[in-house]
Amino acid sequence: GESVGLHLPTLSVQEGDNSIINCAYSNSASDYFIWYKQESGKGPQFIIDIRSNMDKRQGQRVTVLLNKTVKHLSLQIAATQPGDSAVYFCAEIGNEKLTFGTGTRLTIIP
Amino acid sequence: NAGVTQTPKFQVLKTGQSMTLQCAQDMNHEYMSWYRQDPGMGLRLIHYSVGAGITDQGEVPNGYNVSRSTTEDFPLRLLSAAPSQTSVYFCASSYSTSGVSTDTQYFGPGTRLTVL
């Protein structure tokens, strides 16, 4: 498969452990945030979103935390599985502009 | 539903050649867009459309043209390819009719383009 982002930050996690992926956003006016997962050779896939009037949102095995004070977003994946190996990136919408982050490569150690 | 489909999956061009990247969706989405993805950079918006007959420029439109004659199709044209256009191109669609979609965007599998 293709390699998207040859110099991405990487995170290696033991299978079964929890993963935490971080994202710092730039626009204090951003009011909507999205996490995407991108597997090798595929397009980005929506995971979970959160609006700025919330500080936490939970999905299936995933939780997104938003700290507006320090403009920080995190994605927590519980009980990481081999299928979670991918590049994860956040996106923010503010002032009618959608901006994507560069991403973090998550590698699962068997 | 097939979702968002893109063709070709891979393409090699010589400088100055032209080509069209195809994108189609079968979800009856109004909003469609084209992004390019380069190493070390986030996805960057090239062009977008909020409905048939309506297109607008994104962040990096130079060197690219688009048209939207039907709801389903949104082709991206490179009129005279340059090495700087070597990238992976993604098409996306969503229900939203606003200029910046807060609705879930569905991405195609991408086209990997190399310009020599």
CSV table of C-alpha atoms in Angstrom, one decimal:
chain,number,residue,atom,x,y,z
A,1,GLY,CA,0.0,0.0,0.0
A,2,GLU,CA,0.9,3.6,-0.3
A,3,SER,CA,2.6,5.6,2.4
A,4,VAL,CA,0.8,8.8,3.2
A,5,GLY,CA,3.0,11.1,5.2
A,6,LEU,CA,6.5,9.7,5.4
A,7,HIS,CA,7.5,11.8,8.4
A,8,LEU,CA,4.5,11.6,10.6
A,9,PRO,CA,4.7,11.3,14.4
A,10,THR,CA,4.3,7.7,15.4
A,11,LEU,CA,2.7,6.0,18.3
A,12,SER,CA,3.3,2.3,19.0
A,13,VAL,CA,0.9,0.5,21.4
A,14,GLN,CA,0.7,-3.0,22.7
A,15,GLU,CA,-2.4,-4.9,21.5
A,16,GLY,CA,-5.0,-4.6,24.2
A,17,ASP,CA,-3.7,-1.4,25.7
A,18,ASN,CA,-5.4,1.9,25.4
A,19,SER,CA,-4.1,4.5,22.8
A,20,ILE,CA,-4.2,8.2,23.2
A,21,ILE,CA,-3.6,10.4,20.1
A,22,ASN,CA,-3.2,14.1,20.5
A,23,CYS,CA,-3.9,17.1,18.3
A,24,ALA,CA,-3.3,20.8,18.8
A,25,TYR,CA,-5.5,23.0,16.8
A,26,SER,CA,-4.8,26.6,15.8
A,27,ASN,CA,-8.0,28.6,15.5
A,28,SER,CA,-9.7,29.7,18.7
A,29,ALA,CA,-12.8,30.3,16.7
A,30,SER,CA,-13.1,26.7,15.7
A,31,ASP,CA,-16.4,25.2,16.9
A,32,TYR,CA,-16.5,21.7,15.4
A,33,PHE,CA,-13.8,19.0,15.4
A,34,ILE,CA,-13.6,15.7,13.7
A,35,TRP,CA,-11.2,12.7,14.0
A,36,TYR,CA,-10.5,10.6,10.9
A,37,LYS,CA,-8.8,7.3,10.4
A,38,GLN,CA,-6.9,6.5,7.2
A,39,GLU,CA,-5.7,3.0,6.5
A,40,SER,CA,-2.9,2.4,4.0
A,41,GLY,CA,-4.2,2.8,0.4
A,42,LYS,CA,-7.6,4.1,1.5
A,43,GLY,CA,-9.4,7.4,1.9
A,44,PRO,CA,-10.0,9.0,5.3
A,45,GLN,CA,-12.8,7.6,7.3
A,46,PHE,CA,-14.9,9.5,9.9
A,47,ILE,CA,-14.5,8.2,13.4
A,48,ILE,CA,-16.1,10.7,15.8
A,49,ASP,CA,-16.8,14.4,16.1
A,50,ILE,CA,-17.4,16.9,18.8
A,51,ARG,CA,-18.8,20.4,19.0
A,52,SER,CA,-17.2,23.2,21.0
A,53,ASN,CA,-20.0,23.2,23.6
A,54,MET,CA,-18.9,19.8,24.8
A,55,ASP,CA,-15.7,18.6,26.4
A,56,LYS,CA,-16.1,14.9,25.9
A,57,ARG,CA,-17.9,12.6,23.6
A,58,GLN,CA,-17.9,8.8,23.5
A,59,GLY,CA,-18.4,6.3,20.7
A,60,GLN,CA,-17.8,2.6,20.4
A,61,ARG,CA,-14.3,2.1,21.9
A,62,VAL,CA,-13.4,5.7,21.1
A,63,THR,CA,-13.6,8.9,23.2
A,64,VAL,CA,-12.7,12.4,22.1
A,65,LEU,CA,-11.7,15.0,24.7
A,66,LEU,CA,-11.7,18.7,23.9
A,67,ASN,CA,-9.8,21.3,26.0
A,68,LYS,CA,-10.6,24.7,24.6
A,69,THR,CA,-8.4,26.5,27.1
A,70,VAL,CA,-5.2,25.1,25.6
A,71,LYS,CA,-6.7,24.3,22.1
A,72,HIS,CA,-6.1,20.6,22.5
A,73,LEU,CA,-8.0,17.6,21.2
A,74,SER,CA,-7.4,13.9,22.0
A,75,LEU,CA,-8.6,10.6,20.7
A,76,GLN,CA,-8.6,7.7,23.1
A,77,ILE,CA,-9.0,4.2,21.7
A,78,ALA,CA,-9.8,1.5,24.2
A,79,ALA,CA,-8.4,-2.0,24.0
A,80,THR,CA,-6.4,-1.4,20.8
A,81,GLN,CA,-6.7,-4.0,18.1
A,82,PRO,CA,-4.6,-4.8,15.1
A,83,GLY,CA,-7.3,-3.3,12.9
A,84,ASP,CA,-6.7,0.0,14.5
A,85,SER,CA,-3.3,0.4,12.8
A,86,ALA,CA,-3.7,3.5,10.6
A,87,VAL,CA,-2.9,7.2,10.4
A,88,TYR,CA,-5.3,9.3,12.6
A,89,PHE,CA,-5.8,13.0,12.0
A,90,CYS,CA,-8.0,15.7,13.4
A,91,ALA,CA,-9.9,18.4,11.5
A,92,GLU,CA,-11.3,21.7,12.8
A,93,ILE,CA,-14.0,24.0,11.4
A,94,GLY,CA,-13.9,27.6,12.2
A,95,ASN,CA,-14.8,30.8,10.4
A,96,GLU,CA,-16.3,28.6,7.7
A,97,LYS,CA,-13.0,27.0,7.0
A,98,LEU,CA,-12.1,23.3,7.4
A,99,THR,CA,-8.5,22.6,8.3
A,100,PHE,CA,-6.9,19.2,8.5
A,101,GLY,CA,-4.0,18.2,10.7
A,102,THR,CA,-1.1,16.2,9.4
A,103,GLY,CA,-1.8,13.0,11.4
A,104,THR,CA,-0.2,10.4,13.7
A,105,ARG,CA,0.7,6.9,12.6
A,106,LEU,CA,-0.6,4.3,15.1
A,107,THR,CA,1.2,1.0,15.1
A,108,ILE,CA,-0.1,-2.0,17.1
A,109,ILE,CA,2.5,-4.3,18.6
A,110,PRO,CA,1.2,-7.9,18.8
B,1,ASN,CA,-24.3,1.8,-2.5
B,2,ALA,CA,-20.8,2.1,-3.9
B,3,GLY,CA,-20.2,5.3,-2.0
B,4,VAL,CA,-17.6,7.6,-3.5
B,5,THR,CA,-15.6,6.0,-6.4
B,6,GLN,CA,-12.5,7.4,-8.1
B,7,THR,CA,-10.6,6.4,-11.2
B,8,PRO,CA,-7.9,5.8,-12.0
B,9,LYS,CA,-6.2,4.5,-8.8
B,10,PHE,CA,-2.7,5.3,-10.1
B,11,GLN,CA,-1.5,7.5,-12.9
B,12,VAL,CA,1.9,8.7,-14.3
B,13,LEU,CA,2.0,11.8,-16.5
B,14,LYS,CA,4.8,13.7,-18.2
B,15,THR,CA,5.1,17.4,-17.6
B,16,GLY,CA,2.6,19.3,-19.8
B,17,GLN,CA,0.2,16.4,-20.3
B,18,SER,CA,-3.4,16.8,-19.4
B,19,MET,CA,-5.8,14.4,-17.8
B,20,THR,CA,-9.0,14.1,-15.9
B,21,LEU,CA,-9.5,12.4,-12.5
B,22,GLN,CA,-12.9,11.0,-12.2
B,23,CYS,CA,-15.1,11.1,-9.1
B,24,ALA,CA,-18.6,9.8,-8.7
B,25,GLN,CA,-21.0,9.2,-5.8
B,26,ASP,CA,-24.3,7.4,-5.6
B,27,MET,CA,-25.6,8.8,-2.3
B,28,ASN,CA,-27.3,11.8,-3.8
B,29,HIS,CA,-25.0,14.2,-2.0
B,30,GLU,CA,-25.1,17.9,-2.9
B,31,TYR,CA,-21.6,18.7,-1.6
B,32,MET,CA,-18.6,17.4,-3.4
B,33,SER,CA,-14.9,18.4,-3.1
B,34,TRP,CA,-11.4,17.6,-4.2
B,35,TYR,CA,-8.4,17.4,-1.9
B,36,ARG,CA,-4.7,16.7,-2.3
B,37,GLN,CA,-2.6,15.0,0.3
B,38,ASP,CA,1.1,15.5,0.5
B,39,PRO,CA,3.7,14.1,2.9
B,40,GLY,CA,3.9,16.2,6.1
B,41,MET,CA,0.9,18.2,5.2
B,42,GLY,CA,-2.8,17.9,6.0
B,43,LEU,CA,-5.4,17.5,3.3
B,44,ARG,CA,-5.8,20.7,1.3
B,45,LEU,CA,-8.9,21.7,-0.5
B,46,ILE,CA,-8.6,22.3,-4.3
B,47,HIS,CA,-12.1,22.9,-5.5
B,48,TYR,CA,-15.6,22.2,-4.2
B,49,SER,CA,-19.2,22.2,-5.3
B,50,VAL,CA,-22.4,22.8,-3.4
B,51,GLY,CA,-24.7,21.4,-6.1
B,52,ALA,CA,-25.0,20.8,-9.8
B,53,GLY,CA,-23.8,23.8,-11.8
B,54,ILE,CA,-22.0,25.4,-8.9
B,55,THR,CA,-18.3,25.2,-8.2
B,56,ASP,CA,-15.9,27.3,-6.2
B,57,GLN,CA,-12.2,27.5,-5.4
B,58,GLY,CA,-10.6,26.1,-2.3
B,59,GLU,CA,-7.2,26.7,-0.8
B,60,VAL,CA,-5.0,25.5,-3.7
B,61,PRO,CA,-7.0,25.8,-7.0
B,62,ASN,CA,-4.2,26.8,-9.4
B,63,GLY,CA,-3.6,24.4,-12.2
B,64,TYR,CA,-6.9,22.6,-11.7
B,65,ASN,CA,-10.4,22.9,-13.2
B,66,VAL,CA,-13.6,21.4,-12.2
B,67,SER,CA,-17.2,21.2,-13.4
B,68,ARG,CA,-20.4,19.8,-11.9
B,69,SER,CA,-22.9,18.9,-14.7
B,70,THR,CA,-24.7,16.3,-12.6
B,71,THR,CA,-25.2,15.6,-8.9
B,72,GLU,CA,-23.3,12.4,-9.2
B,73,ASP,CA,-20.1,13.4,-11.0
B,74,PHE,CA,-17.3,15.9,-10.1
B,75,PRO,CA,-14.3,15.5,-12.4
B,76,LEU,CA,-11.0,17.2,-11.7
B,77,ARG,CA,-9.0,18.3,-14.7
B,78,LEU,CA,-5.2,19.0,-14.9
B,79,LEU,CA,-4.7,21.1,-18.0
B,80,SER,CA,-0.9,21.0,-18.1
B,81,ALA,CA,0.6,18.8,-15.5
B,82,ALA,CA,3.6,19.9,-13.4
B,83,PRO,CA,5.8,17.9,-11.0
B,84,SER,CA,4.4,20.0,-8.2
B,85,GLN,CA,1.1,18.3,-8.8
B,86,THR,CA,2.5,14.9,-7.8
B,87,SER,CA,0.3,14.0,-4.9
B,88,VAL,CA,-2.6,11.7,-3.8
B,89,TYR,CA,-5.9,13.1,-4.7
B,90,PHE,CA,-9.1,12.5,-2.8
B,91,CYS,CA,-12.7,13.2,-3.7
B,92,ALA,CA,-15.3,13.6,-0.9
B,93,SER,CA,-19.0,14.2,-0.7
B,94,SER,CA,-21.6,15.0,2.0
B,95,TYR,CA,-25.2,15.9,2.4
B,96,SER,CA,-24.4,19.5,3.4
B,97,THR,CA,-25.2,22.3,1.0
B,98,SER,CA,-23.1,24.8,2.9
B,99,GLY,CA,-19.7,26.0,1.7
B,100,VAL,CA,-17.9,24.3,4.5
B,101,SER,CA,-19.4,21.0,5.4
B,102,THR,CA,-19.9,20.1,9.0
B,103,ASP,CA,-21.7,16.9,8.0
B,104,THR,CA,-19.8,13.7,7.7
B,105,GLN,CA,-17.7,13.7,4.6
B,106,TYR,CA,-17.3,10.4,2.7
B,107,PHE,CA,-14.0,10.1,1.0
B,108,GLY,CA,-13.1,8.0,-2.1
B,109,PRO,CA,-10.1,5.7,-2.2
B,110,GLY,CA,-7.8,8.2,-3.8
B,111,THR,CA,-5.8,8.6,-7.0
B,112,ARG,CA,-2.0,8.5,-6.7
B,113,LEU,CA,-0.6,10.8,-9.4
B,114,THR,CA,3.0,11.1,-10.4
B,115,VAL,CA,4.2,13.8,-12.8
B,116,LEU,CA,7.6,13.3,-14.3
